[in-house]
mmCIF file of C-alpha atoms and ligand atoms in Angstrom:
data_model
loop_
_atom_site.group_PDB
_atom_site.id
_atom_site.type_symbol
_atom_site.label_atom_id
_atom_site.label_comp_id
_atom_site.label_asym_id
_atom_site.label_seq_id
_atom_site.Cartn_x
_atom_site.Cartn_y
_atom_site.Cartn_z
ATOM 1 C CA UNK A 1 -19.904 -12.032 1.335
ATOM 2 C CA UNK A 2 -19.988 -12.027 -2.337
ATOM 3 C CA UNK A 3 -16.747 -11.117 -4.546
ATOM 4 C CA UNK A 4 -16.932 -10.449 -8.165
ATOM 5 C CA UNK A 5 -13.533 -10.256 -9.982
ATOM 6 C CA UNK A 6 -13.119 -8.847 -13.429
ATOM 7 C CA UNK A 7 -10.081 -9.781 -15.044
ATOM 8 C CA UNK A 8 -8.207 -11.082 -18.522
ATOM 9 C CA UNK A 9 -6.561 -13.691 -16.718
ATOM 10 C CA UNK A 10 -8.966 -15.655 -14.733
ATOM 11 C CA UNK A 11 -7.125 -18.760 -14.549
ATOM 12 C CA UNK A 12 -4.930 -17.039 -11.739
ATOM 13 C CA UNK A 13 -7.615 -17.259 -9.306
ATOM 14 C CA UNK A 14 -7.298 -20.312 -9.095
ATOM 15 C CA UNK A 15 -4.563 -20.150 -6.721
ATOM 16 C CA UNK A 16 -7.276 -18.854 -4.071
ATOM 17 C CA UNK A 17 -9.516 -22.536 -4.291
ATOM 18 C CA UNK A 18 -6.899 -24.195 -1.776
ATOM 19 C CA UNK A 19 -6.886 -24.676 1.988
ATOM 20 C CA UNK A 20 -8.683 -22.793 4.343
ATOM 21 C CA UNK A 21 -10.234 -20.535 1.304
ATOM 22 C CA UNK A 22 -11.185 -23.045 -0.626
ATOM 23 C CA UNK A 23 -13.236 -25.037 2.449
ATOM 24 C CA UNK A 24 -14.498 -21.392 3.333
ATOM 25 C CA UNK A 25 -16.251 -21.193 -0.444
ATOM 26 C CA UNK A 26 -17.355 -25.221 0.237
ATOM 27 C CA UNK A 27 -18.867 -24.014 3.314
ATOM 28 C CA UNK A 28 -20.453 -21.306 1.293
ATOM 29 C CA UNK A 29 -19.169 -18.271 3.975
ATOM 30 C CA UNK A 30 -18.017 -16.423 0.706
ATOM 31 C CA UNK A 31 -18.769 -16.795 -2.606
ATOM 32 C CA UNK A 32 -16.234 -15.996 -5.212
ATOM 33 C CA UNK A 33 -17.237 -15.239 -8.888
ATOM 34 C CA UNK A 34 -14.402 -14.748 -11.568
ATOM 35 C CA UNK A 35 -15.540 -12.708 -14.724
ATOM 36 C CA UNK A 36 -13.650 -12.789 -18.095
ATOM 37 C CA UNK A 37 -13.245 -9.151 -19.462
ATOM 38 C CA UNK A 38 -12.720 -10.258 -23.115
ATOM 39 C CA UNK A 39 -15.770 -11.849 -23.066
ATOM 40 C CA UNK A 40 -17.328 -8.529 -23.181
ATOM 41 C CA UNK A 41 -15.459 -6.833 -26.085
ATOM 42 C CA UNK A 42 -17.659 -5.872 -29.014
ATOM 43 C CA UNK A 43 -14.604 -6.124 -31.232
ATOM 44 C CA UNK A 44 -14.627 -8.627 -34.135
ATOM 45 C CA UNK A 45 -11.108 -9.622 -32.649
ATOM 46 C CA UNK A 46 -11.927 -9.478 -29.304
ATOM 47 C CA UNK A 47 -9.250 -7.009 -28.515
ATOM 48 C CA UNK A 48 -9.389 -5.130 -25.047
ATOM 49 C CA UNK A 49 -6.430 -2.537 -25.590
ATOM 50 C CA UNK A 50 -5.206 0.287 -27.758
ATOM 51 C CA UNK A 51 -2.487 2.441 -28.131
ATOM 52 C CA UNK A 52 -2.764 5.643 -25.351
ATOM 53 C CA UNK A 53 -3.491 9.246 -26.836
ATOM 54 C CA UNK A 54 -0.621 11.293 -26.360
ATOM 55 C CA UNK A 55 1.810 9.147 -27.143
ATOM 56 C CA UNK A 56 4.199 6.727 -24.619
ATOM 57 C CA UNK A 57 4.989 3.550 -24.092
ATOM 58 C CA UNK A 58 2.658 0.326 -24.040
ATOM 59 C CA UNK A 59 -1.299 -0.444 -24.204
ATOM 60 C CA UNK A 60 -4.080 0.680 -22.112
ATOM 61 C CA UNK A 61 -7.244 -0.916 -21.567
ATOM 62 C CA UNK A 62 -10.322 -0.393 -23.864
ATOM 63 C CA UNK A 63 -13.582 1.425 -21.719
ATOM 64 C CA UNK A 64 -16.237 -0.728 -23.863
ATOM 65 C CA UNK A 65 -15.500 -4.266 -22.900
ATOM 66 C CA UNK A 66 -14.721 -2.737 -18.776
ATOM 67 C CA UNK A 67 -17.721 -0.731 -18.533
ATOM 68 C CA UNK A 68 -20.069 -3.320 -20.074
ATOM 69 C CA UNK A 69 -18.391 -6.174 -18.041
ATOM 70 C CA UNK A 70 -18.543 -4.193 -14.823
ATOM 71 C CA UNK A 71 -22.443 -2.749 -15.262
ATOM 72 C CA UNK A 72 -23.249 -6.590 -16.815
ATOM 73 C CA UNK A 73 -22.086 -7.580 -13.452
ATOM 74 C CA UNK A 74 -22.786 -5.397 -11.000
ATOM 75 C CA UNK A 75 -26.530 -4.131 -12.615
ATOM 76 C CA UNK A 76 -27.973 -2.242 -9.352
ATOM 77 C CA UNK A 77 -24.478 -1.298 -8.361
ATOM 78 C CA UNK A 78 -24.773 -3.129 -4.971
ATOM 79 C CA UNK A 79 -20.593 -3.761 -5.122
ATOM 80 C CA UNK A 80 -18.048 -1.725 -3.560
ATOM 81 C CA UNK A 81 -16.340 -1.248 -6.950
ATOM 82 C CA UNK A 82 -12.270 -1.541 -6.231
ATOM 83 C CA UNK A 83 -9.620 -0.899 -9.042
ATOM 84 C CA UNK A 84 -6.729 -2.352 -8.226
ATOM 85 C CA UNK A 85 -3.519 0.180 -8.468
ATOM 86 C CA UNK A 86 -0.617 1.780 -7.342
ATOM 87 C CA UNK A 87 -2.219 5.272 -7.318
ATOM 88 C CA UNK A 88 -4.738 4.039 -4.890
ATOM 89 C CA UNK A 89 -5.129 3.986 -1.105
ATOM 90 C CA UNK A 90 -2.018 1.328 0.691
ATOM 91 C CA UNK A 91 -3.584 -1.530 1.892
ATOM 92 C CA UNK A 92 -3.183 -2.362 5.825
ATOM 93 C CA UNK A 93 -5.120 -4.007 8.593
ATOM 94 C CA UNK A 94 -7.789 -1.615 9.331
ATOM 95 C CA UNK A 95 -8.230 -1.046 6.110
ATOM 96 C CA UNK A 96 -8.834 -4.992 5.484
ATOM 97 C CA UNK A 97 -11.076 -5.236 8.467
ATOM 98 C CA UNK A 98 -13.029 -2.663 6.972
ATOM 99 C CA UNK A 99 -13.457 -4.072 3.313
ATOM 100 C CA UNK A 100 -14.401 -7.394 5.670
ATOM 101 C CA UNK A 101 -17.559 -5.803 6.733
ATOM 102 C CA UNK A 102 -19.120 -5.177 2.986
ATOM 103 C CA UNK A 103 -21.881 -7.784 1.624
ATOM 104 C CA UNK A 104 -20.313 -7.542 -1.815
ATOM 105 C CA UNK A 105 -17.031 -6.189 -3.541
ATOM 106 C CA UNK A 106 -15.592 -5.872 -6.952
ATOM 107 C CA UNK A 107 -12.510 -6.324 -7.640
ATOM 108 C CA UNK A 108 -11.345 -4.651 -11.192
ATOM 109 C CA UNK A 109 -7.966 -5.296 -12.282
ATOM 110 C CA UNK A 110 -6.048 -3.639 -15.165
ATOM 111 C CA UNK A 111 -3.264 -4.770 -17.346
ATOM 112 C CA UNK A 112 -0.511 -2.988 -19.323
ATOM 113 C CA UNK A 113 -0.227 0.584 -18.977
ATOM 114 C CA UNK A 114 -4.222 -0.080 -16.567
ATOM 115 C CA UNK A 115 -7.379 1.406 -17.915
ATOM 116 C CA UNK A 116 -8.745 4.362 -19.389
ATOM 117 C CA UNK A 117 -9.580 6.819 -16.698
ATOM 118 C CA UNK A 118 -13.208 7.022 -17.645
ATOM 119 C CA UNK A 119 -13.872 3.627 -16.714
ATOM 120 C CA UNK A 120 -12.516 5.104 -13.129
ATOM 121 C CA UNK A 121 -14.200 7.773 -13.347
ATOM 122 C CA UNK A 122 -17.630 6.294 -13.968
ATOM 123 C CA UNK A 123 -17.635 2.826 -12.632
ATOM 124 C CA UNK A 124 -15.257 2.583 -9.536
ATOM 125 C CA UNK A 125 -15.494 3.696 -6.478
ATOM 126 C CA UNK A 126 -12.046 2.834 -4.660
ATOM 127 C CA UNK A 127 -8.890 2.658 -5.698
ATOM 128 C CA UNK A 128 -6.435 0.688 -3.898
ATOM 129 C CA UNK A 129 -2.790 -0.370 -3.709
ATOM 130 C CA UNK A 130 -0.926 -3.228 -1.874
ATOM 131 C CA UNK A 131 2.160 -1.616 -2.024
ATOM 132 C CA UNK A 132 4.525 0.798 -3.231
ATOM 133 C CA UNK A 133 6.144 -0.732 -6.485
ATOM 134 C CA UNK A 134 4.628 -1.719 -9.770
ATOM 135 C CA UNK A 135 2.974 -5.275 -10.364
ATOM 136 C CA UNK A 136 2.406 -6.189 -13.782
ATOM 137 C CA UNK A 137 -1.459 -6.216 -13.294
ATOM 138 C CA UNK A 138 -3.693 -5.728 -10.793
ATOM 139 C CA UNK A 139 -4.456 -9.459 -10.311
ATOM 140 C CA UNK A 140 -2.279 -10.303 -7.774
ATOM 141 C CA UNK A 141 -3.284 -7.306 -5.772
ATOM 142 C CA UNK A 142 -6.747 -8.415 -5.803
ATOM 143 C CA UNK A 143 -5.749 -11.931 -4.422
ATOM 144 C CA UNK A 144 -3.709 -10.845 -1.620
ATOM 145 C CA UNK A 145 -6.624 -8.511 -0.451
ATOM 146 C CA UNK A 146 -9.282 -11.492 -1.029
ATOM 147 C CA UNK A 147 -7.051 -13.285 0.952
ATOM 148 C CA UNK A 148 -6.559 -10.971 4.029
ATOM 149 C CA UNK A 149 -9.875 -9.788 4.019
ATOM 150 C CA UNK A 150 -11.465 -13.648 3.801
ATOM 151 C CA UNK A 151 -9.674 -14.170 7.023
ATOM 152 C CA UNK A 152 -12.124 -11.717 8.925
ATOM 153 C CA UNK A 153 -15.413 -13.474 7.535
ATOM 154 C CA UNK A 154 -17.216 -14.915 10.569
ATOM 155 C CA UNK A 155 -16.192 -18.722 10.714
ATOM 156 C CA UNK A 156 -13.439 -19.059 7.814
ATOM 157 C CA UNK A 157 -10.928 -19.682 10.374
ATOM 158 C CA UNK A 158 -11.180 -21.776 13.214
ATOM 159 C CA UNK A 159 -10.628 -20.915 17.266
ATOM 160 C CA UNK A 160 -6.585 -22.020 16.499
ATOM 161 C CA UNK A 161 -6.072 -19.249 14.375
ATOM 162 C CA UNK A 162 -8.085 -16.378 15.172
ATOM 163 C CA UNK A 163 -6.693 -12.983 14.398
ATOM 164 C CA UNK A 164 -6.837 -12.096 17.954
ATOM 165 C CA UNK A 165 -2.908 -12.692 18.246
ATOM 166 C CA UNK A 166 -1.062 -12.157 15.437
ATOM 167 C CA UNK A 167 0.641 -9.219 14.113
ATOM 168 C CA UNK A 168 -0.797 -5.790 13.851
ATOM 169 C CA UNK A 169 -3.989 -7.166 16.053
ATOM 170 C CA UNK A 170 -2.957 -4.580 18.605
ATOM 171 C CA UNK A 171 -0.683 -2.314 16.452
ATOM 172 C CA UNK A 172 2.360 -4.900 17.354
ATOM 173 C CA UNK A 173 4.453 -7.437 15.344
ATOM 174 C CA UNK A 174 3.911 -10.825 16.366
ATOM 175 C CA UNK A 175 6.343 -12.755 19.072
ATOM 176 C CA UNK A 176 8.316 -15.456 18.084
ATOM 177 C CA UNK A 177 6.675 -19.036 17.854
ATOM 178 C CA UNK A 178 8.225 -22.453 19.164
ATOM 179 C CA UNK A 179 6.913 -26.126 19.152
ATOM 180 C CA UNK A 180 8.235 -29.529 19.315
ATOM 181 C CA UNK A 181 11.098 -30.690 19.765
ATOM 182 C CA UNK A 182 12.444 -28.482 22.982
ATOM 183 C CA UNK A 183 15.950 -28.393 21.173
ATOM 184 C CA UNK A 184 16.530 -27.799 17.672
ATOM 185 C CA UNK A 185 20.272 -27.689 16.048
ATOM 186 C CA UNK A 186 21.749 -26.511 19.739
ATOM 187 C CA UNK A 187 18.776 -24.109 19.891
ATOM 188 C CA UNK A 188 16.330 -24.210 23.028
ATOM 189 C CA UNK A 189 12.680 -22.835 23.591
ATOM 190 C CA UNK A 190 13.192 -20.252 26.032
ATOM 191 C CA UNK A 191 12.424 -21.578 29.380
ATOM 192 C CA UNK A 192 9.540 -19.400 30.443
ATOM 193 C CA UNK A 193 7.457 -20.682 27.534
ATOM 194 C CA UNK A 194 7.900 -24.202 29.705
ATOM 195 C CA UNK A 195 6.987 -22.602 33.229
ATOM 196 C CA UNK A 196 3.525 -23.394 32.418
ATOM 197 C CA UNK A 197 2.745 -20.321 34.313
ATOM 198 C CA UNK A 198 0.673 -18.155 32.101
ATOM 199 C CA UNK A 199 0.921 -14.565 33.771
ATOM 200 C CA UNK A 200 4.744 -14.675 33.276
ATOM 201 C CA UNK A 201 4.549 -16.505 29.481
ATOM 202 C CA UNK A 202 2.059 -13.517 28.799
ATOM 203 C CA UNK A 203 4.630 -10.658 30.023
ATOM 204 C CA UNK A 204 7.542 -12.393 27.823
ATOM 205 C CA UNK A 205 5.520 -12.090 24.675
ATOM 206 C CA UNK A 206 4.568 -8.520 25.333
ATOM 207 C CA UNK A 207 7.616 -7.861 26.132
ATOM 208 C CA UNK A 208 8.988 -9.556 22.434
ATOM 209 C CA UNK A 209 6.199 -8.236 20.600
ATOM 210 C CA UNK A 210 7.479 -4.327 21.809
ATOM 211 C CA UNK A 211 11.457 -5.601 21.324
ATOM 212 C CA UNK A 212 10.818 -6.450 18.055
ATOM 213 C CA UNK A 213 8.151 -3.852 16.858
ATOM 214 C CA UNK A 214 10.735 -1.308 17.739
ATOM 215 C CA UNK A 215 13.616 -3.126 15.959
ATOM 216 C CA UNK A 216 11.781 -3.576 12.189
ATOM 217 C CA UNK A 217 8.930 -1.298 12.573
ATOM 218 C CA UNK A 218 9.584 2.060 14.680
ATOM 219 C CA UNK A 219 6.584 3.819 12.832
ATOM 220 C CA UNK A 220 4.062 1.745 14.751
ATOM 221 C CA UNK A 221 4.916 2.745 17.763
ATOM 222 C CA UNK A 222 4.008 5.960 17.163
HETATM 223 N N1 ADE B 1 -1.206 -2.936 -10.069
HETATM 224 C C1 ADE B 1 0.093 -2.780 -10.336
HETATM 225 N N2 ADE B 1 0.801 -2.546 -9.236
HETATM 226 C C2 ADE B 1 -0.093 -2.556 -8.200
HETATM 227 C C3 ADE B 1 0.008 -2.368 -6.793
HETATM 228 N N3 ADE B 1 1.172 -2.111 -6.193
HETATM 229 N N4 ADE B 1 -1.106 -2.428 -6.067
HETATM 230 C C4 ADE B 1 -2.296 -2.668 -6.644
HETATM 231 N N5 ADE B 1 -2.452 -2.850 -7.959
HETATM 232 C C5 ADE B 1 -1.367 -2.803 -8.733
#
Protein backbone atom coordinates (compact mmCIF):
# COMPACT_ATOMS: atom_id res chain seq x y z
CA UNK A 1 0.00 0.00 0.00
CA UNK A 2 1.03 3.44 -0.78
CA UNK A 3 -0.05 6.56 1.53
CA UNK A 4 0.38 10.06 0.46
CA UNK A 5 -0.18 12.71 3.21
CA UNK A 6 -0.65 16.36 2.50
CA UNK A 7 -0.12 18.48 5.31
CA UNK A 8 1.55 21.98 6.80
CA UNK A 9 3.05 20.18 9.50
CA UNK A 10 4.94 17.27 8.26
CA UNK A 11 7.29 16.94 10.99
CA UNK A 12 4.36 15.22 13.02
CA UNK A 13 4.59 12.18 11.05
CA UNK A 14 7.27 11.43 12.35
CA UNK A 15 5.77 9.95 15.30
CA UNK A 16 4.54 7.00 12.87
CA UNK A 17 8.59 5.86 11.91
CA UNK A 18 8.76 3.84 15.34
CA UNK A 19 8.16 0.19 16.22
CA UNK A 20 6.24 -2.11 14.40
CA UNK A 21 5.38 0.81 11.67
CA UNK A 22 8.48 1.87 11.21
CA UNK A 23 10.01 -1.98 10.52
CA UNK A 24 6.72 -2.39 8.36
CA UNK A 25 8.03 0.75 5.95
CA UNK A 26 11.86 -1.02 6.33
CA UNK A 27 10.29 -4.06 5.12
CA UNK A 28 8.74 -2.02 2.41
CA UNK A 29 4.86 -3.58 3.15
CA UNK A 30 3.75 0.18 3.02
CA UNK A 31 5.20 3.03 1.81
CA UNK A 32 4.52 6.32 3.42
CA UNK A 33 5.09 9.67 1.55
CA UNK A 34 4.64 13.05 3.52
CA UNK A 35 3.91 16.14 1.22
CA UNK A 36 4.42 19.80 2.36
CA UNK A 37 1.32 21.95 1.33
CA UNK A 38 3.22 25.30 1.48
CA UNK A 39 5.47 24.12 -0.85
CA UNK A 40 2.83 24.51 -3.37
CA UNK A 41 1.57 28.09 -2.72
CA UNK A 42 2.05 30.47 -5.62
CA UNK A 43 2.11 33.31 -3.12
CA UNK A 44 5.23 35.52 -2.90
CA UNK A 45 4.83 34.84 0.96
CA UNK A 46 3.99 31.50 0.79
CA UNK A 47 0.79 31.97 2.65
CA UNK A 48 -1.86 29.05 2.59
CA UNK A 49 -4.88 30.88 4.41
CA UNK A 50 -7.22 33.82 4.25
CA UNK A 51 -9.81 35.33 6.03
CA UNK A 52 -13.47 33.30 5.28
CA UNK A 53 -16.21 35.25 3.19
CA UNK A 54 -18.98 35.98 5.30
CA UNK A 55 -17.40 36.92 8.09
CA UNK A 56 -16.47 34.66 11.55
CA UNK A 57 -13.88 33.72 13.39
CA UNK A 58 -10.31 32.39 12.25
CA UNK A 59 -8.52 31.35 8.79
CA UNK A 60 -9.42 28.88 6.24
CA UNK A 61 -7.28 27.21 3.91
CA UNK A 62 -6.33 28.67 0.45
CA UNK A 63 -7.76 26.17 -2.75
CA UNK A 64 -4.49 27.05 -4.95
CA UNK A 65 -1.67 25.60 -2.96
CA UNK A 66 -4.42 22.24 -1.94
CA UNK A 67 -5.57 21.63 -5.31
CA UNK A 68 -2.14 21.93 -6.97
CA UNK A 69 -0.49 19.87 -4.12
CA UNK A 70 -3.17 17.20 -4.28
CA UNK A 71 -3.38 16.89 -8.44
CA UNK A 72 0.81 17.35 -8.27
CA UNK A 73 0.50 14.28 -6.24
CA UNK A 74 -2.01 12.24 -7.12
CA UNK A 75 -1.77 13.04 -11.30
CA UNK A 76 -4.04 9.97 -12.62
CA UNK A 77 -6.09 10.15 -9.48
CA UNK A 78 -5.25 6.50 -8.54
CA UNK A 79 -5.71 7.61 -4.48
CA UNK A 80 -8.68 7.23 -2.46
CA UNK A 81 -8.63 10.97 -1.67
CA UNK A 82 -9.61 11.30 2.35
CA UNK A 83 -10.12 14.78 4.07
CA UNK A 84 -9.74 14.47 7.38
CA UNK A 85 -12.85 16.06 9.51
CA UNK A 86 -15.39 16.09 11.92
CA UNK A 87 -18.22 16.37 9.33
CA UNK A 88 -17.09 13.17 7.84
CA UNK A 89 -17.98 9.49 8.21
CA UNK A 90 -16.82 8.06 12.29
CA UNK A 91 -14.10 5.93 11.96
CA UNK A 92 -14.51 2.15 13.34
CA UNK A 93 -13.25 -1.30 12.59
CA UNK A 94 -14.98 -2.21 9.49
CA UNK A 95 -14.50 0.83 8.29
CA UNK A 96 -10.52 0.45 8.86
CA UNK A 97 -10.54 -3.00 7.41
CA UNK A 98 -12.00 -1.58 4.50
CA UNK A 99 -9.58 1.47 3.86
CA UNK A 100 -6.91 -1.68 4.47
CA UNK A 101 -7.86 -3.19 1.24
CA UNK A 102 -7.00 0.06 -1.12
CA UNK A 103 -3.50 0.09 -3.12
CA UNK A 104 -3.19 3.79 -2.40
CA UNK A 105 -4.81 6.56 -0.10
CA UNK A 106 -4.54 10.21 0.49
CA UNK A 107 -4.73 11.58 3.37
CA UNK A 108 -5.61 15.58 3.25
CA UNK A 109 -5.58 17.36 6.38
CA UNK A 110 -6.82 20.92 7.10
CA UNK A 111 -5.89 23.48 9.63
CA UNK A 112 -7.71 26.43 11.25
CA UNK A 113 -11.19 26.92 10.45
CA UNK A 114 -10.20 23.46 7.40
CA UNK A 115 -10.39 24.21 3.74
CA UNK A 116 -12.37 25.85 1.26
CA UNK A 117 -15.17 23.60 0.22
CA UNK A 118 -14.16 23.58 -3.40
CA UNK A 119 -11.10 21.83 -2.77
CA UNK A 120 -13.81 19.11 -1.29
CA UNK A 121 -15.78 19.42 -3.74
CA UNK A 122 -13.36 18.80 -6.58
CA UNK A 123 -10.51 16.83 -5.23
CA UNK A 124 -11.75 14.48 -2.36
CA UNK A 125 -13.56 11.77 -2.35
CA UNK A 126 -14.15 10.78 1.47
CA UNK A 127 -14.52 12.55 4.26
CA UNK A 128 -13.82 11.09 7.51
CA UNK A 129 -13.84 11.65 11.27
CA UNK A 130 -12.18 9.82 14.25
CA UNK A 131 -14.43 11.11 16.58
CA UNK A 132 -16.94 13.37 17.79
CA UNK A 133 -15.05 16.54 19.16
CA UNK A 134 -12.84 19.04 17.44
CA UNK A 135 -8.96 18.43 16.91
CA UNK A 136 -7.03 21.31 16.02
CA UNK A 137 -6.14 19.83 12.53
CA UNK A 138 -6.70 16.99 10.78
CA UNK A 139 -3.18 15.57 11.34
CA UNK A 140 -3.66 13.57 14.11
CA UNK A 141 -6.72 12.04 12.61
CA UNK A 142 -4.79 10.93 9.73
CA UNK A 143 -2.17 9.16 12.03
CA UNK A 144 -4.47 7.28 14.12
CA UNK A 145 -6.20 5.90 10.89
CA UNK A 146 -2.60 5.13 9.26
CA UNK A 147 -2.06 3.48 12.27
CA UNK A 148 -5.17 1.18 12.58
CA UNK A 149 -5.41 0.57 9.12
CA UNK A 150 -1.36 -0.44 8.82
CA UNK A 151 -2.23 -3.12 11.27
CA UNK A 152 -4.39 -5.05 8.57
CA UNK A 153 -1.53 -4.96 5.81
CA UNK A 154 -0.56 -8.59 5.16
CA UNK A 155 2.66 -9.25 7.34
CA UNK A 156 3.06 -5.86 9.46
CA UNK A 157 2.28 -7.74 12.48
CA UNK A 158 3.51 -10.92 13.44
CA UNK A 159 1.45 -14.41 14.45
CA UNK A 160 1.64 -12.86 18.42
CA UNK A 161 -0.47 -10.15 17.61
CA UNK A 162 -2.83 -10.83 14.99
CA UNK A 163 -6.12 -9.04 15.06
CA UNK A 164 -7.88 -12.25 15.32
CA UNK A 165 -8.43 -11.61 19.22
CA UNK A 166 -8.63 -8.37 20.23
CA UNK A 167 -11.43 -6.07 20.64
CA UNK A 168 -14.16 -5.49 18.17
CA UNK A 169 -12.66 -8.69 16.05
CA UNK A 170 -16.03 -10.29 16.68
CA UNK A 171 -18.12 -7.20 17.67
CA UNK A 172 -16.76 -7.78 21.49
CA UNK A 173 -14.40 -5.86 23.85
CA UNK A 174 -11.40 -7.66 24.61
CA UNK A 175 -10.99 -9.98 28.00
CA UNK A 176 -8.73 -9.08 30.50
CA UNK A 177 -4.92 -10.04 30.06
CA UNK A 178 -2.52 -11.57 32.83
CA UNK A 179 1.23 -12.66 32.76
CA UNK A 180 3.99 -13.17 35.10
CA UNK A 181 4.20 -13.08 38.21
CA UNK A 182 0.92 -15.30 39.38
CA UNK A 183 0.43 -12.66 42.27
CA UNK A 184 0.69 -9.08 41.95
CA UNK A 185 0.07 -6.55 45.09
CA UNK A 186 -2.42 -9.40 46.79
CA UNK A 187 -3.91 -9.82 43.30
CA UNK A 188 -4.05 -13.44 41.65
CA UNK A 189 -4.53 -14.65 37.93
CA UNK A 190 -7.73 -16.28 38.05
CA UNK A 191 -7.22 -19.91 38.39
CA UNK A 192 -8.79 -21.22 35.23
CA UNK A 193 -6.26 -19.29 33.14
CA UNK A 194 -3.71 -21.95 35.08
CA UNK A 195 -5.93 -25.18 34.39
CA UNK A 196 -4.07 -25.49 31.27
CA UNK A 197 -7.24 -26.85 29.94
CA UNK A 198 -8.10 -24.86 26.90
CA UNK A 199 -11.95 -25.63 26.32
CA UNK A 200 -12.70 -24.18 29.81
CA UNK A 201 -9.91 -21.03 29.49
CA UNK A 202 -11.85 -20.43 26.10
CA UNK A 203 -15.50 -20.31 27.82
CA UNK A 204 -14.04 -17.83 30.66
CA UNK A 205 -12.93 -15.34 28.09
CA UNK A 206 -16.17 -15.47 26.20
CA UNK A 207 -17.79 -15.29 28.97
CA UNK A 208 -15.56 -11.79 30.08
CA UNK A 209 -15.56 -10.52 26.72
CA UNK A 210 -19.84 -10.52 26.91
CA UNK A 211 -19.55 -9.28 30.92
CA UNK A 212 -17.71 -6.54 29.97
CA UNK A 213 -19.09 -5.58 26.45
CA UNK A 214 -22.36 -5.20 28.21
CA UNK A 215 -20.93 -3.14 31.13
CA UNK A 216 -19.00 -0.17 28.85
CA UNK A 217 -20.48 -0.81 25.55
CA UNK A 218 -24.34 -1.93 25.50
CA UNK A 219 -24.69 -0.61 21.80
CA UNK A 220 -22.64 -3.51 20.48
CA UNK A 221 -24.62 -5.92 21.53
CA UNK A 222 -27.19 -4.93 19.55
N1 LIG B 1 -10.12 17.54 12.34
C1 LIG B 1 -10.53 18.16 13.45
N2 LIG B 1 -11.23 17.36 14.24
C2 LIG B 1 -11.28 16.14 13.61
C3 LIG B 1 -11.86 14.88 13.92
N3 LIG B 1 -12.57 14.68 15.03
N4 LIG B 1 -11.72 13.89 13.04
C4 LIG B 1 -11.03 14.08 11.90
N5 LIG B 1 -10.46 15.24 11.56
C5 LIG B 1 -10.57 16.26 12.41
Amino acid sequence: MKIEVLTLFPEMFEALNVGILKKAQQNKLFELNVTNIRDYSLDKHKKVDDTPFGGGAGMVMTPQPLHDAINAVDKDHKCLRIYLSPKGETLSQNLVKELAKEENIMFVCGNYEGIDQRVIDLDIDKELSIGDYVLTGGEMAAMVTINAVSRYIDGVLGNSESTNEESFSDGLLEYPQYTHPQVFEGLEVPEVLLSGNHQNIAKWRHEEQIKITKERRPDLLK
